[in-house]
Coordinates of N, CA and C in Angstrom, one line a residue:
X1342 N -39.2 90.6 -70.3 CA -38.3 90.4 -68.8 C -39.1 90.1 -67.8
X1343 N -40.6 90.6 -67.8 CA -41.3 90.7 -66.5 C -42.9 89.3 -67.0
X1344 N -42.5 88.7 -68.2 CA -43.4 87.6 -68.6 C -43.8 86.6 -67.5
X1345 N -44.7 86.7 -67.2 CA -45.6 85.8 -66.2 C -45.1 85.8 -64.6
X1346 N -44.7 87.5 -64.3 CA -44.4 87.8 -63.3 C -45.5 87.9 -62.1
X1347 N -46.7 88.2 -62.5 CA -47.6 87.9 -61.6 C -48.3 86.5 -61.3
X1348 N -48.1 85.9 -62.4 CA -48.6 84.2 -62.2 C -47.6 83.7 -61.5
X1349 N -46.2 83.8 -61.1 CA -45.5 83.1 -60.4 C -46.0 83.8 -58.9
X1350 N -46.0 85.3 -58.8 CA -46.4 86.0 -57.4 C -47.6 85.4 -56.8
X1351 N -48.7 85.0 -57.7 CA -49.9 84.4 -57.4 C -49.8 82.9 -56.8
X1352 N -48.7 82.2 -57.4 CA -48.6 80.6 -57.2 C -47.7 80.7 -55.6
X1353 N -47.2 81.7 -55.0 CA -46.8 81.5 -53.6 C -47.6 81.2 -52.8
X1354 N -48.9 81.5 -52.2 CA -49.7 81.3 -51.7 C -50.2 79.8 -51.6
X1355 N -50.4 79.1 -52.9 CA -50.6 77.9 -52.9 C -49.3 77.0 -52.4
X1356 N -48.2 77.5 -52.8 CA -46.8 76.8 -52.5 C -47.0 76.8 -51.0
X1357 N -47.0 77.9 -50.4 CA -47.1 77.9 -49.0 C -48.2 76.9 -48.2
X1358 N -49.4 76.6 -48.7 CA -50.5 75.9 -48.2 C -50.0 74.8 -48.5
X1359 N -49.6 74.3 -49.4 CA -49.0 72.8 -50.0 C -47.9 72.5 -48.7
X1360 N -46.9 73.4 -48.6 CA -45.8 73.0 -47.5 C -46.5 72.7 -46.2
X1361 N -47.2 73.8 -45.9 CA -48.2 73.7 -44.6 C -48.7 72.5 -44.2
X1362 N -49.3 72.2 -45.2 CA -50.4 70.8 -45.1 C -49.2 69.5 -45.3
X1363 N -48.2 69.6 -45.8 CA -47.5 68.5 -45.9 C -46.7 68.3 -44.6
X1364 N -46.1 69.5 -43.8 CA -45.5 69.4 -42.7 C -46.5 68.9 -41.5
X1365 N -47.6 69.5 -41.8 CA -48.8 69.0 -40.5 C -49.0 67.4 -40.8
X1366 N -49.1 67.2 -42.0 CA -49.4 65.4 -42.2 C -48.4 64.7 -41.9
X1367 N -47.0 65.0 -42.2 CA -45.9 64.4 -41.6 C -45.8 64.5 -40.1
X1368 N -46.3 65.5 -39.6 CA -46.1 65.6 -38.1 C -47.0 64.7 -37.5
X1369 N -48.1 64.6 -37.5 CA -49.3 64.1 -37.0 C -49.5 62.5 -37.4
X1370 N -49.3 62.2 -38.6 CA -49.6 60.7 -39.0 C -48.9 59.5 -38.3
X1371 N -47.5 59.8 -37.6 CA -47.3 58.8 -36.5 C -48.1 58.8 -35.3
X1372 N -48.7 59.9 -35.0 CA -49.7 59.7 -33.9 C -51.2 59.1 -34.3
X1373 N -51.5 59.1 -35.3 CA -52.9 58.3 -35.7 C -53.0 57.1 -35.1
X1374 N -52.3 55.9 -35.1 CA -52.3 54.6 -34.5 C -52.5 54.8 -32.9
X1375 N -52.0 55.9 -32.3 CA -52.1 56.0 -30.9 C -53.6 56.5 -30.2
X1376 N -54.1 57.2 -31.3 CA -55.6 57.6 -31.2 C -56.6 56.5 -31.0
X1377 N -56.1 55.5 -31.4 CA -57.2 54.3 -31.9 C -57.4 53.6 -30.3
X1378 N -56.5 53.9 -29.4 CA -56.8 53.3 -28.0 C -57.3 54.5 -27.0
X1379 N -58.3 53.9 -26.4 CA -58.8 55.1 -25.7 C -57.8 55.9 -24.6
X1380 N -56.9 55.1 -24.0 CA -56.2 55.1 -22.8 C -55.2 56.3 -23.5
X1381 N -54.4 56.0 -24.6 CA -53.5 56.8 -25.1 C -54.2 58.4 -25.7
X1382 N -55.4 58.1 -26.3 CA -56.1 59.4 -26.7 C -56.1 60.1 -25.5
X1383 N -56.6 59.6 -24.2 CA -57.0 60.7 -23.2 C -55.8 61.2 -22.9
X1384 N -54.6 60.3 -22.7 CA -53.2 61.1 -22.1 C -52.9 61.9 -23.3
X1385 N -52.8 61.8 -24.5 CA -52.4 62.7 -25.6 C -53.3 64.0 -25.3
X1386 N -54.4 63.9 -25.3 CA -55.8 65.3 -25.4 C -55.3 65.9 -23.6
X1387 N -55.0 65.0 -22.9 CA -54.5 65.7 -21.6 C -53.4 66.5 -21.4
X1388 N -52.1 66.0 -22.2 CA -51.1 66.5 -22.5 C -50.7 67.9 -23.3
X1389 N -51.9 67.9 -24.4 CA -52.3 69.0 -25.1 C -52.8 70.2 -24.5
X1390 N -53.7 69.8 -23.7 CA -54.6 70.9 -23.2 C -53.6 71.1 -21.9
X1391 N -52.9 70.5 -21.3 CA -51.9 71.0 -20.0 C -51.1 71.9 -20.7
X1392 N -50.5 71.5 -21.6 CA -49.4 72.4 -22.1 C -50.0 73.7 -22.9
X1393 N -51.1 73.8 -23.0 CA -51.9 75.1 -23.8 C -52.1 76.0 -22.7
X1394 N -52.7 75.2 -21.7 CA -52.8 76.0 -20.1 C -51.5 76.6 -19.7
X1395 N -50.4 75.7 -19.6 CA -49.3 76.3 -19.1 C -48.6 77.2 -19.7
X1396 N -48.7 77.2 -21.2 CA -48.0 78.3 -22.2 C -48.9 79.7 -21.9
X1397 N -50.5 79.4 -21.8 CA -51.5 80.7 -21.5 C -51.0 81.1 -20.5
X1398 N -51.2 80.5 -19.1 CA -50.9 81.2 -17.9 C -49.3 81.7 -17.7
X1399 N -48.3 81.3 -18.4 CA -47.0 81.6 -18.6 C -47.0 82.9 -19.4
X1400 N -47.5 83.1 -20.2 CA -47.6 84.5 -21.1 C -48.4 85.4 -20.2
X1401 N -49.5 84.8 -19.9 CA -50.2 86.1 -19.1 C -49.5 86.7 -17.8
X1402 N -48.5 85.7 -17.4 CA -48.0 86.4 -16.0 C -46.7 86.9 -16.7
X1403 N -46.2 86.8 -17.7 CA -45.0 87.6 -18.5 C -45.4 88.8 -18.9
X1404 N -46.6 88.9 -19.2 CA -47.2 90.0 -20.0 C -47.6 90.9 -19.0
X1405 N -47.9 90.8 -17.7 CA -48.6 91.2 -16.7 C -50.0 91.5 -16.7
X1406 N -50.8 90.6 -17.5 CA -52.1 90.7 -17.8 C -52.8 90.5 -16.5
X1407 N -53.9 90.7 -16.3 CA -54.6 90.2 -15.1 C -54.8 88.6 -14.9
X1408 N -54.9 88.0 -13.4 CA -55.0 86.8 -13.3 C -56.5 86.3 -13.4
X1409 N -56.5 85.0 -13.5 CA -57.7 84.1 -13.5 C -58.9 84.9 -12.4

């Protein structure tokens, strides 16, 4: 009844990593041509950094942590 149970259990992390890599590749593959031009590269990096700063400051304010 439990033949190969642990083999199946140990396959799940590999499956999770494979699915995660597939999602990341399909998400960022359309953005690769945009990185070839310096103007769009700077714009995308600026958008990424500003959104990270916005989320960080919002969470710090919501959680009542000390200000910068």
